[in-house]
Tab-separated table of C-alpha atoms and ligand atoms in Angstrom:
chain	number	residue	atom	x	y	z
A	1	MET	CA	104.980	46.363	-140.587
A	2	SER	CA	106.639	48.450	-137.872
A	3	ASN	CA	104.430	50.015	-135.276
A	4	VAL	CA	105.491	53.618	-134.815
A	5	HIS	CA	103.917	53.698	-131.342
A	6	GLU	CA	106.477	51.209	-130.079
A	7	LEU	CA	109.059	53.988	-130.528
A	8	THR	CA	111.497	51.526	-132.106
A	9	PHE	CA	113.622	54.418	-133.349
A	10	LEU	CA	114.174	55.567	-129.779
A	11	LYS	CA	114.768	52.019	-128.502
A	12	GLU	CA	117.553	51.701	-131.067
A	13	LYS	CA	119.155	54.935	-129.881
A	14	ILE	CA	118.932	53.777	-126.263
A	15	GLU	CA	120.693	50.527	-127.249
A	16	GLU	CA	123.443	52.634	-128.834
A	17	LEU	CA	123.925	54.508	-125.564
A	18	LYS	CA	124.276	51.167	-123.777
A	19	GLU	CA	126.847	49.963	-126.325
A	20	GLN	CA	128.837	53.183	-125.828
A	21	GLY	CA	128.815	52.625	-122.045
A	22	VAL	CA	127.116	55.980	-121.391
A	23	TYR	CA	123.603	54.776	-120.555
A	24	ARG	CA	122.684	55.779	-117.041
A	25	LYS	CA	120.120	54.868	-114.477
A	26	LEU	CA	119.800	57.800	-112.116
A	27	PRO	CA	120.443	57.014	-108.464
A	28	VAL	CA	117.796	57.774	-105.859
A	29	LEU	CA	118.670	60.330	-103.199
A	30	GLU	CA	117.172	59.435	-99.828
A	31	THR	CA	118.492	62.402	-97.826
A	32	PRO	CA	118.689	66.167	-98.399
A	33	SER	CA	121.354	67.183	-100.910
A	34	GLN	CA	124.225	67.736	-98.461
A	35	SER	CA	127.900	66.853	-98.098
A	36	GLU	CA	127.145	63.256	-97.120
A	37	VAL	CA	124.069	61.553	-98.546
A	38	ILE	CA	122.349	58.201	-98.850
A	39	LEU	CA	122.096	57.260	-102.498
A	40	ASP	CA	120.522	53.989	-103.557
A	41	GLY	CA	120.763	52.899	-99.924
A	42	LYS	CA	124.525	53.602	-99.657
A	43	LYS	CA	126.137	56.314	-97.525
A	44	VAL	CA	128.513	58.353	-99.691
A	45	ILE	CA	130.398	61.648	-99.668
A	46	ASN	CA	128.608	63.904	-102.129
A	47	LEU	CA	130.814	65.729	-104.643
A	48	SER	CA	128.059	66.133	-107.215
A	49	SER	CA	125.801	68.925	-106.042
A	50	ASN	CA	125.858	72.610	-106.944
A	51	ASN	CA	124.934	73.359	-103.360
A	52	TYR	CA	128.131	75.411	-103.018
A	53	LEU	CA	127.301	77.061	-99.708
A	54	GLY	CA	125.283	74.285	-98.090
A	55	PHE	CA	122.120	76.406	-98.280
A	56	ALA	CA	119.898	73.685	-99.804
A	57	ASN	CA	119.231	72.218	-96.358
A	58	HIS	CA	120.041	75.216	-94.150
A	59	PRO	CA	117.792	75.670	-91.085
A	60	ARG	CA	117.377	79.428	-91.701
A	61	LEU	CA	116.215	78.867	-95.280
A	62	LYS	CA	113.843	76.117	-94.160
A	63	GLN	CA	112.314	78.400	-91.525
A	64	ALA	CA	111.900	81.200	-94.086
A	65	SER	CA	110.219	78.739	-96.442
A	66	ILE	CA	107.763	77.607	-93.783
A	67	LYS	CA	106.918	81.217	-92.930
A	68	ALA	CA	106.388	82.040	-96.620
A	69	ILE	CA	103.986	79.114	-96.963
A	70	GLU	CA	102.064	80.264	-93.908
A	71	ASP	CA	101.855	83.818	-95.239
A	72	TYR	CA	101.287	83.179	-98.953
A	73	GLY	CA	100.302	79.509	-99.406
A	74	VAL	CA	102.010	76.882	-101.538
A	75	GLY	CA	101.395	78.188	-105.038
A	76	ALA	CA	101.559	81.517	-106.855
A	77	GLY	CA	98.107	80.853	-108.320
A	78	ALA	CA	98.719	81.922	-111.907
A	79	VAL	CA	101.202	83.570	-114.210
A	80	ARG	CA	102.216	87.056	-113.097
A	81	THR	CA	100.631	88.891	-115.961
A	82	ILE	CA	97.259	87.494	-114.938
A	83	ILE	CA	97.341	87.555	-111.154
A	84	GLY	CA	100.107	90.109	-110.510
A	85	ASN	CA	103.233	89.801	-108.431
A	86	TYR	CA	102.817	88.571	-104.908
A	87	LYS	CA	104.528	90.850	-102.429
A	88	LEU	CA	107.275	88.383	-101.527
A	89	LEU	CA	108.304	88.040	-105.171
A	90	GLU	CA	108.581	91.822	-105.416
A	91	ASP	CA	110.675	91.794	-102.240
A	92	LEU	CA	112.928	89.195	-103.851
A	93	GLU	CA	113.462	91.299	-106.958
A	94	THR	CA	114.265	94.323	-104.790
A	95	ILE	CA	116.830	92.510	-102.654
A	96	LEU	CA	118.426	90.871	-105.710
A	97	ALA	CA	118.851	94.255	-107.409
A	98	GLU	CA	120.488	95.584	-104.236
A	99	PHE	CA	122.739	92.527	-103.925
A	100	LYS	CA	123.837	92.724	-107.568
A	101	ARG	CA	124.250	96.530	-107.350
A	102	GLU	CA	121.972	97.025	-110.352
A	103	GLU	CA	118.821	99.090	-110.901
A	104	ALA	CA	116.535	96.061	-111.197
A	105	ALA	CA	116.320	92.279	-111.210
A	106	PHE	CA	113.754	90.164	-113.036
A	107	VAL	CA	113.057	86.701	-111.619
A	108	TYR	CA	112.266	83.547	-113.610
A	109	GLN	CA	111.322	80.042	-112.469
A	110	SER	CA	114.763	78.648	-113.354
A	111	GLY	CA	118.144	79.663	-114.702
A	112	PHE	CA	117.348	77.760	-117.876
A	113	ASN	CA	114.119	79.716	-118.334
A	114	CYS	CA	115.982	82.945	-117.714
A	115	ASN	CA	118.276	82.352	-120.682
A	116	ALA	CA	115.485	80.931	-122.816
A	117	GLY	CA	113.293	83.967	-122.128
A	118	THR	CA	115.714	86.874	-121.934
A	119	ILE	CA	117.828	86.276	-125.040
A	120	GLN	CA	114.760	85.884	-127.199
A	121	ALA	CA	113.122	88.993	-125.746
A	122	ILE	CA	116.060	91.361	-126.201
A	123	THR	CA	117.124	90.408	-129.744
A	124	GLU	CA	115.354	90.315	-133.089
A	125	ALA	CA	115.936	89.759	-136.803
A	126	GLY	CA	118.702	92.072	-137.982
A	127	ASP	CA	120.693	91.679	-134.724
A	128	ILE	CA	123.496	89.249	-133.981
A	129	ILE	CA	124.168	87.145	-130.897
A	130	ILE	CA	127.854	86.356	-130.455
A	131	SER	CA	128.434	83.457	-128.098
A	132	ASP	CA	131.453	81.676	-126.573
A	133	GLU	CA	131.624	78.134	-127.984
A	134	LEU	CA	131.465	76.639	-124.477
A	135	ASN	CA	128.400	78.542	-123.308
A	136	HIS	CA	125.727	76.597	-121.473
A	137	ALA	CA	122.990	74.677	-123.288
A	138	SER	CA	120.312	77.102	-122.083
A	139	ILE	CA	122.142	79.958	-123.839
A	140	ILE	CA	122.303	77.904	-127.009
A	141	ASP	CA	118.597	77.107	-126.781
A	142	GLY	CA	117.721	80.698	-125.885
A	143	SER	CA	119.653	81.900	-128.929
A	144	ARG	CA	117.878	79.379	-131.144
A	145	LEU	CA	114.555	80.878	-130.060
A	146	SER	CA	115.703	84.282	-131.293
A	147	LYS	CA	115.416	85.414	-134.889
A	148	ALA	CA	118.784	87.187	-134.617
A	149	ASN	CA	121.846	85.920	-136.501
A	150	LYS	CA	124.389	83.907	-134.553
A	151	GLY	CA	128.160	83.969	-134.328
A	152	ILE	CA	130.315	81.686	-132.209
A	153	TYR	CA	133.825	82.594	-131.032
A	154	LYS	CA	136.501	80.182	-129.874
A	155	HIS	CA	136.481	79.623	-126.154
A	156	SER	CA	137.730	82.763	-124.358
A	157	ASP	CA	139.666	83.727	-127.503
A	158	MET	CA	139.532	87.503	-127.808
A	159	ASP	CA	140.990	87.555	-131.350
A	160	SER	CA	138.232	85.236	-132.482
A	161	LEU	CA	135.622	87.437	-130.755
A	162	GLU	CA	137.051	90.632	-132.229
A	163	ALA	CA	137.084	89.197	-135.760
A	164	ILE	CA	133.333	88.494	-135.514
A	165	LEU	CA	132.653	91.888	-133.915
A	166	LYS	CA	134.502	93.705	-136.697
A	167	GLU	CA	132.414	91.980	-139.366
A	168	SER	CA	129.184	92.352	-137.416
A	169	ARG	CA	129.381	96.077	-136.786
A	170	LYS	CA	128.956	96.720	-140.505
A	171	LYS	CA	126.118	94.256	-141.013
A	172	TYR	CA	123.835	94.180	-137.988
A	173	LYS	CA	121.820	96.578	-135.863
A	174	ASN	CA	122.357	95.391	-132.301
A	175	ILE	CA	125.167	93.109	-131.198
A	176	LEU	CA	124.828	90.990	-128.056
A	177	ILE	CA	127.916	89.233	-126.695
A	178	ILE	CA	127.051	86.327	-124.401
A	179	THR	CA	129.403	84.467	-122.112
A	180	ASP	CA	129.192	82.217	-119.106
A	181	GLY	CA	130.797	84.011	-116.150
A	182	VAL	CA	132.265	80.722	-114.926
A	183	PHE	CA	132.369	77.826	-117.375
A	184	SER	CA	130.514	75.013	-115.712
A	185	MET	CA	132.479	72.051	-117.007
A	186	ASP	CA	136.020	73.437	-116.585
A	187	GLY	CA	135.635	76.023	-113.830
A	188	ASP	CA	137.543	78.746	-115.693
A	189	ILE	CA	136.404	82.384	-115.474
A	190	ALA	CA	135.424	84.410	-118.562
A	191	LYS	CA	137.862	87.145	-119.606
A	192	LEU	CA	135.231	89.695	-118.765
A	193	PRO	CA	137.394	92.865	-118.650
A	194	GLU	CA	138.617	92.159	-122.215
A	195	ILE	CA	135.128	91.237	-123.401
A	196	VAL	CA	133.694	94.449	-121.962
A	197	GLU	CA	136.434	96.515	-123.611
A	198	LEU	CA	135.754	94.936	-126.975
A	199	ALA	CA	132.030	95.445	-126.472
A	200	GLU	CA	132.601	99.131	-125.789
A	201	LYS	CA	134.876	99.450	-128.817
A	202	TYR	CA	132.290	97.896	-131.148
A	203	GLU	CA	129.196	99.254	-129.372
A	204	ALA	CA	127.912	95.838	-128.426
A	205	MET	CA	125.810	94.825	-125.417
A	206	THR	CA	127.150	92.273	-122.925
A	207	TYR	CA	125.322	89.386	-121.275
A	208	VAL	CA	126.938	87.264	-118.557
A	209	ASP	CA	125.434	84.009	-117.326
A	210	ASP	CA	126.797	83.775	-113.830
A	211	ALA	CA	125.102	80.550	-112.773
A	212	HIS	CA	128.363	79.271	-111.248
A	213	GLY	CA	129.730	82.678	-110.234
A	214	SER	CA	126.748	83.819	-108.147
A	215	GLY	CA	127.324	83.116	-104.469
A	216	VAL	CA	130.891	82.107	-105.312
A	217	LEU	CA	132.895	84.984	-106.835
A	218	GLY	CA	133.092	88.660	-105.878
A	219	GLU	CA	132.290	90.376	-102.588
A	220	SER	CA	129.891	88.128	-100.625
A	221	GLY	CA	129.293	86.082	-103.783
A	222	ARG	CA	128.007	88.988	-105.887
A	223	GLY	CA	129.401	87.285	-108.969
A	224	THR	CA	131.862	87.666	-111.812
A	225	VAL	CA	130.934	91.277	-112.638
A	226	ASP	CA	131.724	92.260	-109.052
A	227	HIS	CA	134.874	90.087	-109.029
A	228	PHE	CA	136.289	92.192	-111.871
A	229	GLY	CA	134.797	95.503	-110.644
A	230	LEU	CA	132.744	95.930	-113.819
A	231	HIS	CA	129.517	97.284	-112.356
A	232	GLY	CA	127.672	99.482	-114.821
A	233	ARG	CA	129.555	98.051	-117.814
A	234	VAL	CA	127.668	94.738	-118.267
A	235	ASP	CA	124.115	95.073	-119.549
A	236	PHE	CA	122.590	91.758	-118.492
A	237	SER	CA	123.775	89.821	-115.425
A	238	ILE	CA	122.188	86.407	-115.110
A	239	GLY	CA	122.245	84.304	-111.976
A	240	THR	CA	120.664	81.069	-110.854
A	241	LEU	CA	118.982	80.628	-107.519
A	242	SER	CA	119.384	76.855	-107.689
A	243	LYS	CA	123.107	76.464	-107.090
A	244	ALA	CA	124.909	78.498	-104.396
A	245	ILE	CA	121.598	80.035	-103.316
A	246	GLY	CA	120.346	76.489	-102.738
A	247	VAL	CA	116.741	76.756	-103.923
A	248	VAL	CA	115.424	77.098	-107.500
A	249	GLY	CA	114.939	79.935	-109.978
A	250	GLY	CA	116.939	82.365	-112.065
A	251	TYR	CA	117.148	86.113	-112.593
A	252	VAL	CA	118.593	88.770	-114.799
A	253	ALA	CA	119.881	91.950	-113.161
A	254	GLY	CA	120.308	95.159	-115.136
A	255	SER	CA	118.524	98.419	-115.903
A	256	LYS	CA	114.938	99.473	-115.166
A	257	THR	CA	114.329	99.610	-118.917
A	258	MET	CA	115.370	95.970	-119.207
A	259	TYR	CA	112.950	95.097	-116.410
A	260	GLU	CA	110.039	96.960	-118.002
A	261	TRP	CA	110.586	95.268	-121.366
A	262	LEU	CA	110.940	91.766	-119.928
A	263	ASN	CA	107.729	92.299	-117.998
A	264	HIS	CA	106.029	92.538	-121.382
A	265	ARG	CA	108.016	90.064	-123.476
A	266	ALA	CA	109.722	87.348	-121.375
A	267	ARG	CA	107.707	84.366	-122.535
A	268	PRO	CA	108.514	81.922	-119.685
A	269	VAL	CA	107.200	84.523	-117.233
A	270	LEU	CA	104.271	85.585	-119.418
A	271	PHE	CA	103.095	82.030	-119.975
A	272	SER	CA	104.220	80.043	-116.946
A	273	THR	CA	103.385	80.343	-113.251
A	274	SER	CA	105.799	82.195	-110.931
A	275	LEU	CA	108.092	80.664	-108.348
A	276	PRO	CA	106.184	79.303	-105.346
A	277	PRO	CA	106.309	81.337	-102.102
A	278	ALA	CA	108.289	78.595	-100.305
A	279	ALA	CA	111.145	79.061	-102.771
A	280	THR	CA	110.894	82.841	-102.793
A	281	GLY	CA	111.014	83.128	-98.992
A	282	ALA	CA	114.045	80.833	-98.769
A	283	ILE	CA	115.916	82.748	-101.483
A	284	ILE	CA	115.375	86.087	-99.720
A	285	GLU	CA	116.857	84.538	-96.578
A	286	ALA	CA	119.856	83.210	-98.539
A	287	ILE	CA	120.623	86.608	-100.068
A	288	THR	CA	120.238	88.228	-96.640
A	289	MET	CA	122.744	85.739	-95.204
A	290	LEU	CA	125.249	86.471	-97.974
A	291	MET	CA	124.978	90.200	-97.344
A	292	GLU	CA	125.423	89.657	-93.575
A	293	SER	CA	128.669	87.699	-93.627
A	294	THR	CA	131.351	86.120	-95.831
A	295	GLU	CA	131.512	83.043	-93.582
A	296	TYR	CA	130.061	80.694	-96.190
A	297	THR	CA	131.940	81.946	-99.251
A	298	ASP	CA	135.218	81.943	-97.266
A	299	ARG	CA	134.719	78.333	-96.225
A	300	LEU	CA	133.823	77.322	-99.779
A	301	TRP	CA	137.085	78.725	-101.170
A	302	ASP	CA	139.141	77.250	-98.358
A	303	ASN	CA	137.698	73.766	-98.954
A	304	ALA	CA	138.044	74.012	-102.724
A	305	LYS	CA	141.715	75.006	-102.491
A	306	TYR	CA	142.436	72.209	-100.024
A	307	PHE	CA	140.819	69.523	-102.186
A	308	LYS	CA	142.255	70.721	-105.488
A	309	GLU	CA	145.788	70.819	-104.110
A	310	LYS	CA	145.524	67.275	-102.748
A	311	LEU	CA	144.247	65.842	-106.038
A	312	GLY	CA	146.886	67.752	-108.015
A	313	LYS	CA	149.697	66.431	-105.787
A	314	LEU	CA	148.518	62.870	-106.406
A	315	GLY	CA	148.905	63.453	-110.151
A	316	PHE	CA	145.301	63.873	-111.294
A	317	ASN	CA	144.657	66.192	-114.210
A	318	THR	CA	142.386	68.856	-112.728
A	319	GLY	CA	142.419	71.047	-115.827
A	320	HIS	CA	142.651	74.821	-115.502
A	321	SER	CA	139.842	75.590	-113.068
A	322	GLU	CA	139.987	78.931	-111.226
A	323	THR	CA	136.919	78.270	-109.087
A	324	PRO	CA	135.585	75.560	-106.736
A	325	ILE	CA	134.505	73.481	-109.766
A	326	THR	CA	137.177	70.760	-109.871
A	327	PRO	CA	137.135	68.587	-112.981
A	328	VAL	CA	139.233	65.426	-112.987
A	329	ILE	CA	139.798	64.738	-116.659
A	330	ILE	CA	139.775	61.079	-117.635
A	331	GLY	CA	139.251	61.288	-121.422
A	332	GLU	CA	137.502	58.298	-122.862
A	333	GLU	CA	133.726	58.148	-122.208
A	334	SER	CA	133.363	54.576	-120.912
A	335	LYS	CA	136.504	54.883	-118.731
A	336	THR	CA	135.060	58.061	-117.209
A	337	MET	CA	131.825	56.323	-116.333
A	338	GLU	CA	133.746	53.349	-114.889
A	339	PHE	CA	135.852	55.698	-112.751
A	340	SER	CA	132.695	57.320	-111.421
A	341	ARG	CA	131.104	53.902	-110.680
A	342	LYS	CA	134.204	52.688	-108.847
A	343	LEU	CA	134.389	55.868	-106.785
A	344	PHE	CA	130.791	55.263	-105.781
A	345	ASP	CA	131.657	51.711	-104.682
A	346	ASN	CA	134.400	53.312	-102.585
A	347	GLY	CA	132.040	55.766	-100.888
A	348	VAL	CA	132.281	58.878	-103.105
A	349	PHE	CA	129.524	60.173	-105.334
A	350	VAL	CA	130.858	62.189	-108.235
A	351	SER	CA	129.081	62.122	-111.592
A	352	GLY	CA	130.803	61.212	-114.803
A	353	ILE	CA	130.312	63.914	-117.442
A	354	VAL	CA	130.721	62.852	-121.045
A	355	PHE	CA	129.726	63.792	-124.598
A	356	PRO	CA	127.452	65.599	-125.501
A	357	THR	CA	127.783	67.670	-122.299
A	358	VAL	CA	131.538	67.999	-122.952
A	359	PRO	CA	133.444	67.409	-126.235
A	360	LYS	CA	134.217	63.770	-127.217
A	361	GLY	CA	137.361	62.384	-125.575
A	362	THR	CA	137.316	64.881	-122.676
A	363	GLY	CA	135.151	62.872	-120.263
A	364	ARG	CA	135.615	63.854	-116.662
A	365	VAL	CA	134.271	63.501	-113.203
A	366	ARG	CA	133.371	66.939	-111.951
A	367	CYS	CA	133.960	67.445	-108.244
A	368	MET	CA	131.874	70.109	-106.595
A	369	VAL	CA	133.361	70.938	-103.231
A	370	THR	CA	131.061	72.900	-100.936
A	371	ALA	CA	131.331	75.055	-97.815
A	372	GLU	CA	129.609	72.232	-95.964
A	373	HIS	CA	132.266	69.539	-96.469
A	374	THR	CA	134.452	68.809	-93.464
A	375	LYS	CA	138.190	68.317	-93.941
A	376	ASP	CA	137.691	64.673	-92.847
A	377	GLN	CA	135.179	64.138	-95.650
A	378	LEU	CA	137.530	65.707	-98.171
A	379	ASP	CA	140.443	63.552	-96.937
A	380	GLU	CA	138.302	60.440	-97.211
A	381	ALA	CA	137.292	61.387	-100.750
A	382	VAL	CA	140.934	61.981	-101.753
A	383	LYS	CA	141.822	58.509	-100.404
A	384	ALA	CA	139.130	56.930	-102.604
A	385	PHE	CA	140.373	58.885	-105.640
A	386	GLU	CA	143.902	57.645	-105.030
A	387	LYS	CA	142.823	54.008	-104.657
A	388	VAL	CA	140.629	53.955	-107.777
A	389	GLY	CA	143.096	56.112	-109.719
A	390	ARG	CA	145.871	53.570	-109.075
A	391	GLU	CA	143.626	50.610	-109.896
A	392	MET	CA	142.686	52.169	-113.233
A	393	ASN	CA	146.109	53.642	-114.091
A	394	ILE	CA	144.780	57.167	-114.211
A	395	LEU	CA	147.436	58.922	-112.126
A	396	GLU	CA	150.050	60.755	-114.170
X	1	LIG	N1	123.438	78.456	-116.976
X	1	LIG	C1	124.501	77.731	-116.593
X	1	LIG	C2	125.869	78.197	-116.967
X	1	LIG	C3	124.319	76.548	-115.856
X	1	LIG	O1	125.356	75.820	-115.465
X	1	LIG	C4	122.999	76.138	-115.518
X	1	LIG	C5	122.723	74.884	-114.698
X	1	LIG	N2	123.270	73.726	-115.155
X	1	LIG	C6	121.933	76.920	-115.951
X	1	LIG	C7	122.180	78.076	-116.658
X	1	LIG	C8	120.529	76.527	-115.635
X	1	LIG	O2	120.224	76.833	-114.317
X	1	LIG	P1	119.012	76.156	-113.545
X	1	LIG	O3	119.472	74.814	-113.086
X	1	LIG	O4	118.747	77.093	-112.423
X	1	LIG	O5	117.872	76.061	-114.500
């Protein structure tokens, strides 16, 4: 008789992953997440972090964190609705609203939580959520938590979106269109001006998850809405505080009404403890730095362009990215993982990304160039790509 507590059904699935060549043992990072790291005891150039601006280990953020701990301690103490907002968290929401040029910003403990909590709170049965097919998993999960109906349009295909909108206007009360601002696996930017126009035509609300646009696109990294000059025409602007901002957390910027409602209905905030002061203090410093100077965002774009051009010239397929996210498409899952392993052996850490994160047969290594990389590091990485690419017959 099988013993259910041995979790045989899971062991079998794990074996399947091993057979498919996609089983992974996560490496151990022995240094801060920076442009060069020690992973599993080996020094490698890091092309795997979302630390776009190099803020994750920045001395100014560290100092702000230490000060926040001294002033407010290490923990928030309880969920906000029980203990209230600590002053620093209020300061963070104020500076984020200013940065995003919106009336208000509501902070969550992570970007994932932000999508999980906001989508559910602002939709109900009788509404419809219309989502780009390549939207992030947290949007999919957030939508699943909502009782609203769901529609999915083909990736960045405005005809497909309009067809659903046309049908929906007759059937549903509120319509919410959701898109990633920057698509995290391909680095392309949403067609936000067209989406906003369609939304206005069909009286729909718009929701942009700018996890990879915040700190990257727009003036001083204000994001995709700013990049397209669409302030006041997007209802919900989501950002993470874990990527370019270098810390952890997420937020939605929008109207005061949105803020008031989320304060009463955003379940991850109602039922889970707030960000710790150390994170909050560091984030405030990061936003202050972005508003002070474009030094970091300029360097990020310069490095990204440099690296992308070099890989393209060698004949790698870098897809159609418009942002620093640089995918190198390999295709087959096990070949992708082998490419990533061989790059590691040659001193470059870049994760293989395969199904189910991306569609089957479109496995890739996703290079994340940051403002912190030196040109020497990027040149060294390109050399390793060329060597392994030739060995594995990947160059076109
Ligand atoms: N949305 C998008 C588009 C993302 O790429 C991510 C991070 N992978 C998230 C949300 C979640 O953000 P966080 O890591 O801050 O929870």
